[in-house]
Amino acid sequence: QVSLVESGGGSVQAGGSLSLACVASGYTDRYYCMAWFRQSPGKEREVVAGIYTRNGDTYYGDFVKGRFTISQDIAKNTLNLQMNSLKPEDTAMYYCAAGRPFAYCSDHFTEPDFGNWGQGTQVTVSS
């Protein structure tokens, strides 16, 4: 089991930037993939970005288009998401997620790949 705590959400104007962080505690070395998801009212949860923790390979949702960067700080057990050029449609609750122990995620980092979730942090982008 791993515990995930997100921080860094807030309100920003369109075109601005925010940086999210997720601190993991527990048996973190058992989890081979981690990701950021988001969900806005009335919509399904979708993957924003994912990372394979062993080699650092990353995956991004199509809507990201080079605006966001996911990274990990292994020494600090922290998963980061740098978001630039934010748009009003990026407004959502953002969740940190860790995969299942000793399991690799699918190519597109889908929800069933993940068994551990943080409580979420709200991101609001105004026009």
PDB file of N, CA, C and O in Angstrom, residues 18-54:
ATOM      1  N   LEU A  18       1.066  26.455 -13.276  1.00  0.00           N
ATOM      2  CA  LEU A  18       0.959  25.883 -11.944  1.00  0.00           C
ATOM      3  C   LEU A  18       1.847  24.657 -11.880  1.00  0.00           C
ATOM      4  O   LEU A  18       2.062  23.981 -12.891  1.00  0.00           O
ATOM      5  N   SER A  19       2.313  24.369 -10.677  1.00  0.00           N
ATOM      6  CA  SER A  19       3.127  23.188 -10.462  1.00  0.00           C
ATOM      7  C   SER A  19       2.494  22.334  -9.379  1.00  0.00           C
ATOM      8  O   SER A  19       2.277  22.819  -8.270  1.00  0.00           O
ATOM      9  N   LEU A  20       2.178  21.092  -9.708  1.00  0.00           N
ATOM     10  CA  LEU A  20       1.595  20.168  -8.747  1.00  0.00           C
ATOM     11  C   LEU A  20       2.666  19.201  -8.247  1.00  0.00           C
ATOM     12  O   LEU A  20       3.598  18.853  -8.988  1.00  0.00           O
ATOM     13  N   ALA A  21       2.512  18.782  -7.012  1.00  0.00           N
ATOM     14  CA  ALA A  21       3.419  17.795  -6.430  1.00  0.00           C
ATOM     15  C   ALA A  21       2.612  16.722  -5.724  1.00  0.00           C
ATOM     16  O   ALA A  21       1.544  16.993  -5.176  1.00  0.00           O
ATOM     17  N   CYS A  22       3.136  15.516  -5.740  1.00  0.00           N
ATOM     18  CA  CYS A  22       2.506  14.379  -5.066  1.00  0.00           C
ATOM     19  C   CYS A  22       3.583  13.647  -4.289  1.00  0.00           C
ATOM     20  O   CYS A  22       4.529  13.117  -4.884  1.00  0.00           O
ATOM     21  N   VAL A  23       3.439  13.637  -2.973  1.00  0.00           N
ATOM     22  CA  VAL A  23       4.395  12.931  -2.135  1.00  0.00           C
ATOM     23  C   VAL A  23       3.843  11.551  -1.810  1.00  0.00           C
ATOM     24  O   VAL A  23       2.722  11.425  -1.310  1.00  0.00           O
ATOM     25  N   ALA A  24       4.645  10.537  -2.084  1.00  0.00           N
ATOM     26  CA  ALA A  24       4.243   9.162  -1.844  1.00  0.00           C
ATOM     27  C   ALA A  24       4.960   8.618  -0.617  1.00  0.00           C
ATOM     28  O   ALA A  24       6.140   8.902  -0.403  1.00  0.00           O
ATOM     29  N   SER A  25       4.251   7.850   0.158  1.00  0.00           N
ATOM     30  CA  SER A  25       4.859   7.201   1.316  1.00  0.00           C
ATOM     31  C   SER A  25       4.365   5.765   1.380  1.00  0.00           C
ATOM     32  O   SER A  25       3.252   5.456   0.964  1.00  0.00           O
ATOM     33  N   GLY A  26       5.209   4.907   1.924  1.00  0.00           N
ATOM     34  CA  GLY A  26       4.886   3.490   1.962  1.00  0.00           C
ATOM     35  C   GLY A  26       5.877   2.719   1.122  1.00  0.00           C
ATOM     36  O   GLY A  26       7.017   3.146   0.927  1.00  0.00           O
ATOM     37  N   TYR A  27       5.450   1.592   0.571  1.00  0.00           N
ATOM     38  CA  TYR A  27       6.334   0.744  -0.228  1.00  0.00           C
ATOM     39  C   TYR A  27       6.418   1.268  -1.662  1.00  0.00           C
ATOM     40  O   TYR A  27       6.002   0.599  -2.620  1.00  0.00           O
ATOM     41  N   THR A  28       6.989   2.435  -1.821  1.00  0.00           N
ATOM     42  CA  THR A  28       6.969   3.118  -3.110  1.00  0.00           C
ATOM     43  C   THR A  28       7.757   2.388  -4.192  1.00  0.00           C
ATOM     44  O   THR A  28       7.424   2.497  -5.378  1.00  0.00           O
ATOM     45  N   ASP A  29       8.768   1.625  -3.830  1.00  0.00           N
ATOM     46  CA  ASP A  29       9.595   0.965  -4.840  1.00  0.00           C
ATOM     47  C   ASP A  29       8.879  -0.204  -5.515  1.00  0.00           C
ATOM     48  O   ASP A  29       9.383  -0.770  -6.475  1.00  0.00           O
ATOM     49  N   ARG A  30       7.693  -0.550  -5.027  1.00  0.00           N
ATOM     50  CA  ARG A  30       6.936  -1.634  -5.645  1.00  0.00           C
ATOM     51  C   ARG A  30       6.091  -1.161  -6.819  1.00  0.00           C
ATOM     52  O   ARG A  30       5.501  -1.983  -7.518  1.00  0.00           O
ATOM     53  N   TYR A  31       6.028   0.130  -7.020  1.00  0.00           N
ATOM     54  CA  TYR A  31       5.114   0.686  -8.012  1.00  0.00           C
ATOM     55  C   TYR A  31       5.888   1.164  -9.237  1.00  0.00           C
ATOM     56  O   TYR A  31       6.689   2.081  -9.153  1.00  0.00           O
ATOM     57  N   TYR A  32       5.636   0.522 -10.374  1.00  0.00           N
ATOM     58  CA  TYR A  32       6.415   0.763 -11.575  1.00  0.00           C
ATOM     59  C   TYR A  32       5.862   1.889 -12.441  1.00  0.00           C
ATOM     60  O   TYR A  32       6.513   2.292 -13.401  1.00  0.00           O
ATOM     61  N   CYS A  33       4.692   2.373 -12.133  1.00  0.00           N
ATOM     62  CA  CYS A  33       4.158   3.487 -12.895  1.00  0.00           C
ATOM     63  C   CYS A  33       3.317   4.384 -11.994  1.00  0.00           C
ATOM     64  O   CYS A  33       2.664   3.920 -11.064  1.00  0.00           O
ATOM     65  N   MET A  34       3.362   5.666 -12.302  1.00  0.00           N
ATOM     66  CA  MET A  34       2.569   6.646 -11.592  1.00  0.00           C
ATOM     67  C   MET A  34       2.021   7.629 -12.624  1.00  0.00           C
ATOM     68  O   MET A  34       2.537   7.721 -13.745  1.00  0.00           O
ATOM     69  N   ALA A  35       0.995   8.338 -12.231  1.00  0.00           N
ATOM     70  CA  ALA A  35       0.359   9.225 -13.203  1.00  0.00           C
ATOM     71  C   ALA A  35      -0.421  10.324 -12.525  1.00  0.00           C
ATOM     72  O   ALA A  35      -0.715  10.262 -11.322  1.00  0.00           O
ATOM     73  N   TRP A  36      -0.750  11.311 -13.313  1.00  0.00           N
ATOM     74  CA  TRP A  36      -1.709  12.347 -12.935  1.00  0.00           C
ATOM     75  C   TRP A  36      -2.949  12.160 -13.793  1.00  0.00           C
ATOM     76  O   TRP A  36      -2.854  12.032 -15.017  1.00  0.00           O
ATOM     77  N   PHE A  37      -4.095  12.169 -13.144  1.00  0.00           N
ATOM     78  CA  PHE A  37      -5.392  12.153 -13.816  1.00  0.00           C
ATOM     79  C   PHE A  37      -6.123  13.438 -13.459  1.00  0.00           C
ATOM     80  O   PHE A  37      -5.753  14.135 -12.515  1.00  0.00           O
ATOM     81  N   ARG A  38      -7.178  13.718 -14.203  1.00  0.00           N
ATOM     82  CA  ARG A  38      -8.021  14.849 -13.836  1.00  0.00           C
ATOM     83  C   ARG A  38      -9.477  14.521 -14.133  1.00  0.00           C
ATOM     84  O   ARG A  38      -9.783  13.676 -14.976  1.00  0.00           O
ATOM     85  N   GLN A  39     -10.345  15.217 -13.408  1.00  0.00           N
ATOM     86  CA  GLN A  39     -11.780  15.043 -13.620  1.00  0.00           C
ATOM     87  C   GLN A  39     -12.488  16.358 -13.361  1.00  0.00           C
ATOM     88  O   GLN A  39     -12.278  16.975 -12.314  1.00  0.00           O
ATOM     89  N   SER A  40     -13.297  16.758 -14.307  1.00  0.00           N
ATOM     90  CA  SER A  40     -14.117  17.956 -14.141  1.00  0.00           C
ATOM     91  C   SER A  40     -15.577  17.532 -14.062  1.00  0.00           C
ATOM     92  O   SER A  40     -15.924  16.434 -14.489  1.00  0.00           O
ATOM     93  N   PRO A  41     -16.435  18.365 -13.491  1.00  0.00           N
ATOM     94  CA  PRO A  41     -17.845  17.990 -13.287  1.00  0.00           C
ATOM     95  C   PRO A  41     -18.512  17.527 -14.581  1.00  0.00           C
ATOM     96  O   PRO A  41     -18.410  18.185 -15.616  1.00  0.00           O
ATOM     97  N   GLY A  42     -19.166  16.393 -14.494  1.00  0.00           N
ATOM     98  CA  GLY A  42     -19.897  15.873 -15.647  1.00  0.00           C
ATOM     99  C   GLY A  42     -19.053  15.133 -16.658  1.00  0.00           C
ATOM    100  O   GLY A  42     -19.578  14.658 -17.668  1.00  0.00           O
ATOM    101  N   LYS A  43     -17.767  15.026 -16.397  1.00  0.00           N
ATOM    102  CA  LYS A  43     -16.883  14.345 -17.335  1.00  0.00           C
ATOM    103  C   LYS A  43     -16.200  13.153 -16.672  1.00  0.00           C
ATOM    104  O   LYS A  43     -16.085  13.099 -15.450  1.00  0.00           O
ATOM    105  N   GLU A  44     -15.752  12.225 -17.491  1.00  0.00           N
ATOM    106  CA  GLU A  44     -15.028  11.086 -16.966  1.00  0.00           C
ATOM    107  C   GLU A  44     -13.600  11.493 -16.592  1.00  0.00           C
ATOM    108  O   GLU A  44     -13.043  12.445 -17.141  1.00  0.00           O
ATOM    109  N   ARG A  45     -13.043  10.727 -15.676  1.00  0.00           N
ATOM    110  CA  ARG A  45     -11.664  10.984 -15.311  1.00  0.00           C
ATOM    111  C   ARG A  45     -10.760  10.588 -16.479  1.00  0.00           C
ATOM    112  O   ARG A  45     -10.971   9.554 -17.108  1.00  0.00           O
ATOM    113  N   GLU A  46      -9.752  11.404 -16.743  1.00  0.00           N
ATOM    114  CA  GLU A  46      -8.855  11.141 -17.873  1.00  0.00           C
ATOM    115  C   GLU A  46      -7.401  11.287 -17.438  1.00  0.00           C
ATOM    116  O   GLU A  46      -7.082  12.054 -16.523  1.00  0.00           O
ATOM    117  N   VAL A  47      -6.545  10.562 -18.105  1.00  0.00           N
ATOM    118  CA  VAL A  47      -5.125  10.636 -17.777  1.00  0.00           C
ATOM    119  C   VAL A  47      -4.538  11.920 -18.354  1.00  0.00           C
ATOM    120  O   VAL A  47      -4.798  12.291 -19.487  1.00  0.00           O
ATOM    121  N   VAL A  48      -3.763  12.583 -17.543  1.00  0.00           N
ATOM    122  CA  VAL A  48      -3.052  13.793 -17.967  1.00  0.00           C
ATOM    123  C   VAL A  48      -1.639  13.407 -18.422  1.00  0.00           C
ATOM    124  O   VAL A  48      -1.207  13.745 -19.522  1.00  0.00           O
ATOM    125  N   ALA A  49      -0.938  12.705 -17.554  1.00  0.00           N
ATOM    126  CA  ALA A  49       0.432  12.300 -17.849  1.00  0.00           C
ATOM    127  C   ALA A  49       0.803  11.131 -16.955  1.00  0.00           C
ATOM    128  O   ALA A  49       0.304  11.026 -15.833  1.00  0.00           O
ATOM    129  N   GLY A  50       1.675  10.275 -17.464  1.00  0.00           N
ATOM    130  CA  GLY A  50       2.130   9.134 -16.692  1.00  0.00           C
ATOM    131  C   GLY A  50       3.623   8.935 -16.856  1.00  0.00           C
ATOM    132  O   GLY A  50       4.232   9.447 -17.808  1.00  0.00           O
ATOM    133  N   ILE A  51       4.201   8.188 -15.923  1.00  0.00           N
ATOM    134  CA  ILE A  51       5.634   7.935 -15.972  1.00  0.00           C
ATOM    135  C   ILE A  51       5.917   6.523 -15.488  1.00  0.00           C
ATOM    136  O   ILE A  51       5.305   6.037 -14.537  1.00  0.00           O
ATOM    137  N   TYR A  52       6.840   5.855 -16.183  1.00  0.00           N
ATOM    138  CA  TYR A  52       7.331   4.568 -15.720  1.00  0.00           C
ATOM    139  C   TYR A  52       8.480   4.862 -14.764  1.00  0.00           C
ATOM    140  O   TYR A  52       9.507   5.415 -15.169  1.00  0.00           O
ATOM    141  N   THR A  53       8.338   4.488 -13.524  1.00  0.00           N
ATOM    142  CA  THR A  53       9.266   4.932 -12.489  1.00  0.00           C
ATOM    143  C   THR A  53      10.655   4.327 -12.642  1.00  0.00           C
ATOM    144  O   THR A  53      11.625   4.909 -12.181  1.00  0.00           O
ATOM    145  N   ARG A  54      10.765   3.199 -13.307  1.00  0.00           N
ATOM    146  CA  ARG A  54      12.080   2.551 -13.392  1.00  0.00           C
ATOM    147  C   ARG A  54      12.976   3.176 -14.439  1.00  0.00           C
ATOM    148  O   ARG A  54      14.191   3.256 -14.235  1.00  0.00           O
TER     149      ARG A  54
END
